[in-house]
Amino acid sequence: MAEVAVALLPFAVERLWNLLVREAERFQGVEEQFEGLKKDVDMLRCFLKDAEAKKHASEMVKKTIKDIKEIVYDAEDVVETFLLKKELKESSSSSVKRFACVTITRMGLGSDMRTICKRISEVIRDMQNLGVQKVIVDDEHMQALQVREREMRQTFSRDDEEQPFVGIERNVEKLVGYLVEEDSSQVVSITGMGGLGKTTLARQVFNHKKIKSHFPALAWVCVSQQFERKCVWQTILRQLRPECDVSKMMEDELLEKIVRVLETQKALIVIDDIWREGDWDLIKPVFLPKKGCKVLLTSRNEEVALHAGEQCDPIKLECLTFEESWDLFQRIAFPIQDTAEFKIEEDMKELGIEMLKHCGGLPLAIKVLGGMLHKKYTLQQWKTIRENIKAPIFRGSGTDERNINKEVYDVLYLSFEELPAYLKYCFLYLASFPEDYAIPVENLSYYWAAEGMLRPMDFDGASIREVADICIEELVKRNMVISKRDIDTSRFETLQLHDMMREVCLRKAEEENFVQTIDTSIANSKSPCKSRRLALTGWHQEPPFNVDMEVKNPSLRTLLLIGNGEWKVTSLFFPRHKLMRVLDLPWVEFEGGKVPSSIGKLIHLRYLSLRRSHATRLPSSMRNLKKLLYLNLDVIGEVYMPNILKEMRELTFLSLPVIFHEKTNLELGNLVKLETLKYYCTKHGRVTDLQGPALGMQRLRSLFIYIMDERYTMETLSSSLSKLSHLESLTIDSRGRFYRPTNDDEKGFVWDFVNLKQLKLEIYMPRLPDAQRFPSHLRTISLRQCRLEKDPMPILEKLLHLKEIELWNASFIGRRMDCSRHGFPQLQKLLFKGLDEWEEWILEEGSMPLLHTLNITFCPNLKELPDGLRFITSLKNLTVEYSSAKLSVRYFPFRLTTISLTKCCLEENLMPVLERLLHLKIMYLGKGSLYGKRLVCSRDGFPQLENLDFKGIDEWEEWIVEEGSMPLLHTLDIKGCPNLKELPDGLRFITNLEHLSVDDMGDEFNLRLSEGYLPSHLTTISLSGCPFTEDPMPILEKLFHLKKITLGDRSFCGRRMICSKDGFPQLQKLTFSGLEDWEEWIVEEGSMPLLHTLDILVCPKLKELPDGLQFIASLKSVTCYGMEKRWEKRLWKGGKDYYKVQHIPSVKFISE
C-alpha cells in the first residue's frame, strides 16, 4: 500500500500547494503562519517527488505516508473552511459584524495553521529518524526492488512453451511471416493488457522452427519498468556472443560489439514488457536499420508499440472468446492424461461455465482458475471453489489455494502502478460505479475536472471533454478500460471496467480510502462514511432513501447518487457539507418541490446535477455558486428559475430545464467559457446572448436551442451563431410547433461550420443548400418538420463523410426519392419515419455500400421497398413498421442479422425465405406481419437465430416447430397473440432455449405443464395471462436450471402452491404478481437453496409467508407490495412471524 500512497500523494500535495498559491492574497492578518505552512508543504513536495521518482516501497514509511495524507487533507479543510467563512461573512450587510467575524476567523485560522505546521515538522523529524530519505536514495535497496520485479516478471513468463495456449495460433503464423520477410518493418510489436498472453505469444514465435532456421542469432531481454540501458545491452550481447565477458564492458563498448554482430548475421531480438516510449529511445541505438536484424517488442501500452514500429501496425491481443476460454480451461483443469479416467459431468460443466465468466476471457485468470480446479473431481469441491470465486477471482488471501490468485492481481497491478499520479486518480474514480455499469464519459469528464484531476497544462485551448478524452485514450491504450465511442462524434461515450481490472481498482480505492460505495438496497451495507468521496447506488427504491439521515461526514467533497432510485434531500443537508465540490443528485425529491436556499452556501461547488429531480423552484442563492464548471438543471416538470446564471462565469457545461415557468427570464451573455449548452429557449432568453459581450461563446462545442419566438429571422439566427467556430453539434428544435422564420432563404443560414459533425434541425426549410455549403466533415444529419419540397438525396449523397441520416415527420413532403450509384459512400444508418407523402424510392446498385441499419416506420404511402436493397450486402438490420410498402422475398439481403416487421404489406409467406437467412440472429414479428393463420418452422431452418419475439399477432392460430429448427435459439417472447392455441411440441428439442416469456394470451391458450414438454435447459420463465388452474410448481421445480421465475397476472387461478424438498436447486429470483385467487403457499425445508430475491406484489388473498423461508439462508431481499397491512405487523421485529425473515438483510413493505 505504501507505494500506491507515495504515487498518489504528490498529486494531493500539489493540489494543496496550488490552493495556497492561488489564494495567497486572501490571507491578510495571518501572513506569518501562512508563509510557514507554504514552506512546510514545499518540503513535503520535495520529499514526495523523490519518492515517486524512485518508486519507494519500503515498509518503514507506511505510517509516515498515512500521516502525511491526513495532514494534507486536514490542511485543505482548514484553508477551504477559512475561505468559505470569509466569503460568507464578507457578503454580510453589517460592516461592524462583518469585521468582527473576519477577525475571529483569522485568529482561528492562525491557530489551525500553527497546528498543521507542528504536525508537518513532526513527520519530517520522523522521516529523518527512520532514515527514510536514506532509504529513498539507497541504490542497493532500489536494485533489490528491481531484481524482485524482474523475478516476478520471469515467474509469469517461464515455461510458456510447456503451457497450453489457445486462440493465438493465427497470430503466431502472422508474426513469423512478418519477421522472416526481408523487406518488412524492422520492429514488430504485440500489445494488450496484462495477462492476455503477450509474452506467451512472443515465446511461441521465438521458439518457432522457421524463426530458428532463419535467424542464427537470437536474444530475449525483459525490460520491465525499472531498468538500466547498460544491463539491457549486456543481456543482449551475452546471448548473441556467450563467450564474451560483458560484466566489465562500458556502454560504448557494448554498443559497438552489438552493432558489429548485427551487421554480420541475421538476428531476432525480443524486447519483452517495455513500458515507455523513452525506454525504447534509450535502447534503440544498437538496432541500426539493417536488413537482417528484426526486433519483436511486447508492451501493455499501444503508444510505445506505435512509437517503436511506425511502419507496422502492432498485433493487439484481445480477450479470448467464450469457446476459446472453455477450451483453455479444460486443457488445464483436465490434462490429457486424465481424460480416460474422468469425464466432466453436466452439473460440473455448468459450475465451470459460471466460474469462467469471472475471468472475462483473460488467459492468465483462466489458467489460475484451471489450476485451482486441477485434480478436483467432485461436485462439492467445485461448489466450494465457486463460492470462493463469486467475489471476483483474485480477492483472496489466507489459504494457499486462494493465494494463487495473487499472481493475477500482481500482473494487473503493474499496469496501475505505472500510471502517472493524475491518471491514478482518474482511474480510481471508476471505483465509484457499480459492476457492469456503463459510465457516461461526459459526466466523468466533469467529475475529474471539478476535483482538479485534469492537468492544467493539457488545456491550452482544449475543452474539458477533449482533455478527458486524452486521459481515457491513455487508459484504453494501456488496456485498462473498455470503451464505447459515439458513432456521430467518434468521441468516447461510455467506459466500463473489465471484471479483473475492476477488482484492482476496488482494492486500490479501498486501500487509499479514495471512495466509499454503499448499495442502499441492502440494509446492512449502510455504514459511516470516512472517505471524502461517497457513491450511493439505488434502483427503484420505496420509500425514497433519506440522504440527510445517512450522509453526515462534514469533510465530504463528493457525493454521487447512482441509479434511478428515489432520493430525498431536505434543507438540513446542504449546511452540513459546505466543502462539497461534486454533487450529483438525480431523481431527488425536494420538500414542496423547492430546492433549499441553503444550497447557496456550497461556494466551493464545481459540479452540480439535479437531472430528473422533482423541482418547481430554484433559489436565488444559487447565484453564489460562482465556481461551478458543470450545472445540469434538466429537472422533471415546470420550474421557476431566477436570473442567476450571469454570475456563474466559470461554467463550461449548462443543461437548462426543458419547461420553464412563464416568468422566467435568463441572461447568459457572460458565460463565455461554455462548451456545452443544452435546452436554451429563446422564449426565456435572447439568442443574441450567444454572441457574448465581446468574442461570444467561442468555446461552445455543443448547442441545443429551442426556437419558440417567431420574431427571429433566419438572419438573426445566423448572426447569433456565426461566432461559434468550434461548434461540433448543433440542434435547433421548435418543440413540435410549426416554426417558420420570416425569411426562408436557406442561403442566409450558417452552413459552413468547419468542425460541425452532428446537425439536427426542426425548422421550416423548403430547400437544402448545395452540397458545397454543408460542413465538410458532417457525419450525422437529422431533419424534422422542414417540409422539403425537393428530393434531398441528390444533395445529401454527396456528403462523403455522412454516416447517419434521419428524416422524420414532414421533413420531406415530396413523393419520390432517388439514391444514385456511388452515392453515400460512408452511410451506415438510415431512418425514414412519418413521411406521409412519400410514395416511391429508387435505389440504384452501388449506392450506400456500407449501410448496415435501415428503419422505415409510419410511411403509409410508400408503395414498395426498392429492388436495389438486395445489392447492399452490408445490410444487417431491417425494420419495417406501419407501412404499406410491399415486402417481397427478393428484397432481403442474405446477410441480415436482425429483422423487425409490424403492420406491413406481405405479398406472400415470408417464413420459408426468412428461415434460410443463414446469418439471422434476431427476429421480431408484430401485428400484421404474419401471412395466414399457420406458421411452420421447418427442419434446419433459422440456423443462427437466437432471439425470437412475437407480439400482437391476432390472426395467428397454429405454430409448428420441426425437430432441428432454430438450434441456437435461447430467448423466446410471445405476447398478445389471443388465437394461438398452444406452444409447439418441437420447442423441447431446442436445448439452447434458456429464456421463455408468455404474456396476455387468449382464454383457449394451453401451456401444457408436463414433464418433457418444456425445454429442459430453461433458466428464466415468465408467465402472465395464461391461467393455470393446477399448481405449476411440481413441474417447474423439475427444470433444474431455472434461476428466475415470474408468475404474473392471471398466470395461476388456483388457491395453493407447494415448493417441495430439493426442488428448484438453482433458483435465485422468484416473483409473484397479481395472483388474485392465491391463498396458501407451502415451502418445504431444502427447497430453493440458492434463492436470494423474493417479490410478492398485489396477491391480496395470500394469508402469510411460508415457514420454509427461515431455512433459505441465501435470501437477501424480500419485497411485499400491495399486501394486507397485518403482514407488516406480523413480520416486523417482535411480530408473530418475525422468525421467518429475521435472517434476511432487506425486508420491505410498500403500500399501494
Short mmCIF file of C-alpha atoms in Angstrom, two decimals, residues 727-1022:
data_model
loop_
_atom_site.label_atom_id
_atom_site.label_comp_id
_atom_site.label_asym_id
_atom_site.label_seq_id
_atom_site.Cartn_x
_atom_site.Cartn_y
_atom_site.Cartn_z
CA LEU A 727 -19.25 24.06 -32.83
CA GLU A 728 -19.37 20.28 -33.35
CA SER A 729 -23.01 19.51 -32.57
CA LEU A 730 -25.98 21.76 -33.34
CA THR A 731 -29.66 21.05 -32.60
CA ILE A 732 -32.36 23.60 -33.44
CA ASP A 733 -35.79 22.49 -32.29
CA SER A 734 -39.20 24.15 -32.40
CA ARG A 735 -40.59 21.75 -29.79
CA GLY A 736 -43.20 20.34 -32.13
CA ARG A 737 -44.55 23.73 -33.17
CA PHE A 738 -44.55 24.77 -36.79
CA TYR A 739 -41.87 27.46 -36.67
CA ARG A 740 -41.38 29.38 -39.87
CA PRO A 741 -38.71 32.12 -39.89
CA THR A 742 -39.73 35.36 -41.58
CA ASN A 743 -37.05 34.78 -44.20
CA ASP A 744 -36.89 31.26 -45.62
CA ASP A 745 -33.80 31.81 -47.75
CA GLU A 746 -31.61 28.82 -46.90
CA LYS A 747 -28.51 30.70 -48.03
CA GLY A 748 -28.84 33.01 -45.05
CA PHE A 749 -28.36 30.15 -42.66
CA VAL A 750 -24.91 29.35 -41.31
CA TRP A 751 -23.91 26.13 -43.06
CA ASP A 752 -20.16 26.48 -43.08
CA PHE A 753 -19.11 25.44 -39.54
CA VAL A 754 -15.87 23.67 -40.40
CA ASN A 755 -15.95 21.47 -37.25
CA LEU A 756 -19.64 20.56 -37.30
CA LYS A 757 -20.21 16.78 -37.19
CA GLN A 758 -23.79 16.49 -35.98
CA LEU A 759 -26.73 18.56 -37.23
CA LYS A 760 -30.38 18.23 -36.11
CA LEU A 761 -32.98 20.68 -37.40
CA GLU A 762 -36.69 21.13 -36.72
CA ILE A 763 -37.45 24.34 -38.59
CA TYR A 764 -39.24 25.22 -41.80
CA MET A 765 -36.72 24.97 -44.64
CA PRO A 766 -38.28 24.03 -48.00
CA ARG A 767 -34.96 23.69 -49.81
CA LEU A 768 -31.50 22.41 -48.90
CA PRO A 769 -28.44 24.38 -49.95
CA ASP A 770 -25.93 22.89 -52.38
CA ALA A 771 -23.68 20.14 -51.04
CA GLN A 772 -20.70 22.53 -51.13
CA ARG A 773 -22.37 24.71 -48.48
CA PHE A 774 -22.57 21.91 -45.92
CA PRO A 775 -19.83 21.40 -43.30
CA SER A 776 -17.28 19.16 -44.98
CA HIS A 777 -16.98 16.66 -42.09
CA LEU A 778 -20.66 16.29 -41.25
CA ARG A 779 -21.37 12.74 -40.00
CA THR A 780 -24.98 12.87 -38.84
CA ILE A 781 -27.96 14.83 -40.10
CA SER A 782 -31.49 14.68 -38.68
CA LEU A 783 -34.33 16.69 -40.20
CA ARG A 784 -37.87 17.15 -38.86
CA GLN A 785 -40.75 19.42 -39.93
CA CYS A 786 -38.54 21.04 -42.58
CA ARG A 787 -41.15 20.39 -45.32
CA LEU A 788 -38.55 19.89 -48.03
CA GLU A 789 -40.28 20.02 -51.38
CA LYS A 790 -37.47 18.59 -53.46
CA ASP A 791 -35.79 15.22 -53.05
CA PRO A 792 -32.92 15.79 -50.55
CA MET A 793 -31.00 12.68 -51.61
CA PRO A 794 -29.08 14.13 -54.63
CA ILE A 795 -27.55 16.69 -52.24
CA LEU A 796 -27.03 14.51 -49.17
CA GLU A 797 -25.42 11.65 -51.11
CA LYS A 798 -22.52 13.96 -52.00
CA LEU A 799 -21.57 14.47 -48.33
CA LEU A 800 -18.72 11.97 -48.32
CA HIS A 801 -18.38 11.61 -44.52
CA LEU A 802 -22.07 11.20 -43.77
CA LYS A 803 -22.70 8.08 -41.64
CA GLU A 804 -26.25 8.56 -40.37
CA ILE A 805 -29.40 10.15 -41.83
CA GLU A 806 -32.75 10.57 -40.07
CA LEU A 807 -35.71 12.00 -41.98
CA TRP A 808 -38.57 12.48 -39.51
CA ASN A 809 -42.13 13.77 -39.60
CA ALA A 810 -42.78 16.06 -42.56
CA SER A 811 -39.09 16.61 -43.18
CA PHE A 812 -39.86 15.70 -46.82
CA ILE A 813 -43.25 16.32 -48.43
CA GLY A 814 -42.38 15.17 -51.94
CA ARG A 815 -43.35 11.84 -53.50
CA ARG A 816 -40.13 10.36 -54.85
CA MET A 817 -36.55 9.87 -53.65
CA ASP A 818 -33.64 8.70 -55.79
CA CYS A 819 -30.32 7.36 -54.47
CA SER A 820 -27.84 7.09 -57.32
CA ARG A 821 -24.92 4.77 -57.98
CA HIS A 822 -21.84 5.55 -55.84
CA GLY A 823 -23.83 7.88 -53.56
CA PHE A 824 -23.50 7.82 -49.75
CA PRO A 825 -20.11 6.05 -49.71
CA GLN A 826 -19.89 6.08 -45.86
CA LEU A 827 -23.56 5.86 -44.85
CA GLN A 828 -24.24 3.24 -42.15
CA LYS A 829 -27.66 4.09 -40.68
CA LEU A 830 -30.78 5.36 -42.46
CA LEU A 831 -34.17 6.15 -40.89
CA PHE A 832 -37.42 7.28 -42.51
CA LYS A 833 -40.27 7.97 -40.09
CA GLY A 834 -43.58 9.74 -40.55
CA LEU A 835 -43.18 10.70 -44.22
CA ASP A 836 -46.87 10.73 -45.17
CA GLU A 837 -46.50 11.94 -48.77
CA TRP A 838 -43.62 9.68 -49.80
CA GLU A 839 -44.62 7.10 -52.43
CA GLU A 840 -41.58 5.90 -54.37
CA TRP A 841 -37.97 5.11 -53.57
CA ILE A 842 -35.39 4.32 -56.28
CA LEU A 843 -32.12 2.80 -55.08
CA GLU A 844 -29.50 2.12 -57.73
CA GLU A 845 -26.98 -0.69 -57.45
CA GLY A 846 -23.78 0.64 -55.88
CA SER A 847 -25.48 3.18 -53.62
CA MET A 848 -24.87 3.03 -49.83
CA PRO A 849 -22.33 0.20 -49.96
CA LEU A 850 -21.72 0.32 -46.17
CA LEU A 851 -25.33 0.64 -44.98
CA HIS A 852 -25.98 -1.75 -42.08
CA THR A 853 -29.22 -0.41 -40.50
CA LEU A 854 -32.45 0.60 -42.29
CA ASN A 855 -35.62 1.66 -40.48
CA ILE A 856 -38.86 2.56 -42.29
CA THR A 857 -41.73 3.44 -39.94
CA PHE A 858 -45.08 5.16 -40.48
CA CYS A 859 -44.66 5.79 -44.20
CA PRO A 860 -48.20 4.83 -45.25
CA ASN A 861 -47.99 5.66 -48.96
CA LEU A 862 -44.64 4.08 -49.81
CA LYS A 863 -45.58 1.50 -52.43
CA GLU A 864 -42.69 -0.93 -52.14
CA LEU A 865 -39.15 -1.37 -50.97
CA PRO A 866 -36.59 -0.72 -53.71
CA ASP A 867 -35.17 -3.62 -55.62
CA GLY A 868 -31.69 -2.17 -55.04
CA LEU A 869 -31.72 -3.24 -51.39
CA ARG A 870 -30.69 -6.73 -52.40
CA PHE A 871 -27.34 -5.38 -53.64
CA ILE A 872 -26.40 -3.91 -50.24
CA THR A 873 -24.57 -6.91 -48.83
CA SER A 874 -23.55 -4.96 -45.70
CA LEU A 875 -27.18 -4.54 -44.54
CA LYS A 876 -27.59 -6.29 -41.20
CA ASN A 877 -30.64 -4.71 -39.54
CA LEU A 878 -34.00 -4.12 -41.25
CA THR A 879 -37.11 -2.64 -39.61
CA VAL A 880 -40.38 -2.05 -41.47
CA GLU A 881 -43.30 -0.92 -39.32
CA TYR A 882 -46.72 0.54 -40.10
CA SER A 883 -46.00 0.84 -43.79
CA SER A 884 -47.95 -0.14 -46.86
CA ALA A 885 -44.72 -0.91 -48.72
CA LYS A 886 -44.94 -4.34 -50.31
CA LEU A 887 -42.49 -6.80 -48.89
CA SER A 888 -41.14 -9.33 -51.34
CA VAL A 889 -38.59 -12.03 -50.63
CA ARG A 890 -36.22 -10.69 -53.26
CA TYR A 891 -35.62 -7.54 -51.18
CA PHE A 892 -33.91 -9.29 -48.29
CA PRO A 893 -30.11 -9.12 -48.37
CA PHE A 894 -28.77 -12.52 -47.39
CA ARG A 895 -26.55 -11.17 -44.57
CA LEU A 896 -29.37 -9.77 -42.44
CA THR A 897 -28.84 -10.46 -38.72
CA THR A 898 -31.89 -8.59 -37.36
CA ILE A 899 -35.36 -8.15 -38.86
CA SER A 900 -38.39 -6.43 -37.33
CA LEU A 901 -41.78 -6.42 -39.12
CA THR A 902 -45.02 -4.84 -37.89
CA LYS A 903 -48.12 -3.83 -39.84
CA CYS A 904 -46.55 -4.23 -43.25
CA CYS A 905 -47.99 -5.41 -46.53
CA LEU A 906 -47.00 -9.01 -47.16
CA GLU A 907 -47.30 -10.35 -50.70
CA GLU A 908 -46.53 -13.92 -49.68
CA ASN A 909 -45.50 -16.17 -46.83
CA LEU A 910 -42.02 -14.96 -45.91
CA MET A 911 -41.13 -17.71 -43.46
CA PRO A 912 -39.59 -20.15 -45.97
CA VAL A 913 -37.22 -17.37 -47.05
CA LEU A 914 -36.54 -15.91 -43.60
CA GLU A 915 -35.58 -19.29 -42.16
CA ARG A 916 -32.88 -19.62 -44.81
CA LEU A 917 -31.20 -16.31 -43.95
CA LEU A 918 -28.12 -18.01 -42.57
CA HIS A 919 -26.96 -15.02 -40.51
CA LEU A 920 -30.31 -14.05 -38.94
CA LYS A 921 -29.98 -13.83 -35.14
CA ILE A 922 -32.88 -11.64 -34.00
CA MET A 923 -36.44 -11.68 -35.39
CA TYR A 924 -39.38 -9.57 -34.22
CA LEU A 925 -42.79 -10.19 -35.77
CA GLY A 926 -45.53 -7.79 -34.69
CA LYS A 927 -49.12 -7.13 -35.58
CA GLY A 928 -49.92 -7.76 -39.24
CA SER A 929 -46.60 -9.44 -40.00
CA LEU A 930 -47.89 -12.98 -40.49
CA TYR A 931 -49.21 -14.26 -43.79
CA GLY A 932 -52.03 -16.65 -42.92
CA LYS A 933 -53.03 -18.41 -39.69
CA ARG A 934 -50.38 -21.10 -39.60
CA LEU A 935 -46.67 -20.76 -39.01
CA VAL A 936 -44.23 -23.59 -39.78
CA CYS A 937 -40.54 -23.57 -38.83
CA SER A 938 -39.02 -26.41 -40.75
CA ARG A 939 -36.10 -28.70 -40.03
CA ASP A 940 -32.69 -26.97 -40.37
CA GLY A 941 -34.37 -23.54 -40.66
CA PHE A 942 -33.05 -20.46 -38.84
CA PRO A 943 -29.61 -21.98 -38.17
CA GLN A 944 -28.29 -18.86 -36.32
CA LEU A 945 -31.49 -17.47 -34.76
CA GLU A 946 -31.00 -16.56 -31.08
CA ASN A 947 -33.90 -14.22 -30.19
CA LEU A 948 -37.50 -14.63 -31.39
CA ASP A 949 -40.28 -12.21 -30.44
CA PHE A 950 -43.98 -12.41 -31.43
CA LYS A 951 -46.25 -9.56 -30.37
CA GLY A 952 -49.88 -8.71 -31.10
CA ILE A 953 -50.48 -11.17 -33.97
CA ASP A 954 -54.26 -11.54 -33.84
CA GLU A 955 -54.69 -13.89 -36.81
CA TRP A 956 -52.14 -16.49 -35.68
CA GLU A 957 -53.65 -19.82 -34.58
CA GLU A 958 -51.13 -22.61 -35.04
CA TRP A 959 -47.35 -22.92 -34.74
CA ILE A 960 -45.35 -25.98 -35.76
CA VAL A 961 -41.65 -26.32 -34.97
CA GLU A 962 -39.94 -29.31 -36.53
CA GLU A 963 -37.05 -31.01 -34.77
CA GLY A 964 -33.80 -29.39 -35.91
CA SER A 965 -35.25 -25.91 -36.40
CA MET A 966 -33.70 -22.93 -34.57
CA PRO A 967 -30.95 -24.96 -32.88
CA LEU A 968 -29.33 -21.86 -31.29
CA LEU A 969 -32.49 -20.13 -30.06
CA HIS A 970 -32.05 -19.00 -26.45
CA THR A 971 -34.80 -16.37 -25.96
CA LEU A 972 -38.50 -16.69 -26.92
CA ASP A 973 -41.06 -13.99 -26.12
CA ILE A 974 -44.76 -14.31 -27.06
CA LYS A 975 -47.22 -11.59 -26.09
CA GLY A 976 -50.76 -10.67 -27.08
CA CYS A 977 -51.48 -13.46 -29.56
CA PRO A 978 -55.08 -14.25 -28.49
CA ASN A 979 -55.86 -17.00 -31.01
CA LEU A 980 -52.69 -19.07 -30.63
CA LYS A 981 -53.81 -22.33 -29.06
CA GLU A 982 -50.60 -23.78 -27.67
CA LEU A 983 -46.81 -23.76 -27.82
CA PRO A 984 -45.36 -26.21 -30.33
CA ASP A 985 -44.15 -29.57 -29.15
CA GLY A 986 -40.89 -29.04 -31.07
CA LEU A 987 -39.62 -26.46 -28.53
CA ARG A 988 -38.46 -29.30 -26.32
CA PHE A 989 -35.81 -30.19 -28.90
CA ILE A 990 -34.19 -26.74 -28.68
CA THR A 991 -31.62 -27.44 -26.00
CA ASN A 992 -30.21 -23.88 -26.09
CA LEU A 993 -33.52 -22.25 -25.14
CA GLU A 994 -32.95 -20.52 -21.79
CA HIS A 995 -35.48 -17.69 -21.59
CA LEU A 996 -39.22 -18.11 -22.15
CA SER A 997 -41.84 -15.41 -21.69
CA VAL A 998 -45.56 -15.89 -22.42
CA ASP A 999 -47.93 -12.99 -21.74
CA ASP A 1000 -51.51 -11.88 -22.44
CA MET A 1001 -52.75 -14.88 -24.40
CA GLY A 1002 -56.35 -15.89 -25.13
CA ASP A 1003 -58.63 -17.96 -22.90
CA GLU A 1004 -58.13 -21.02 -25.10
CA PHE A 1005 -54.34 -20.96 -24.88
CA ASN A 1006 -52.94 -24.10 -23.31
CA LEU A 1007 -49.41 -24.07 -21.91
CA ARG A 1008 -49.01 -27.73 -21.17
CA LEU A 1009 -47.16 -28.12 -17.91
CA SER A 1010 -45.97 -31.67 -18.15
CA GLU A 1011 -42.58 -33.31 -17.93
CA GLY A 1012 -40.71 -33.28 -21.20
CA TYR A 1013 -42.87 -30.56 -22.77
CA LEU A 1014 -40.84 -27.50 -21.74
CA PRO A 1015 -37.18 -27.21 -22.78
CA SER A 1016 -35.03 -28.74 -20.05
CA HIS A 1017 -32.35 -26.00 -20.02
CA LEU A 1018 -34.64 -23.05 -19.27
CA THR A 1019 -33.05 -20.60 -16.83
CA THR A 1020 -35.77 -17.92 -16.95
CA ILE A 1021 -39.52 -18.31 -17.31
CA SER A 1022 -42.11 -15.52 -17.15
#
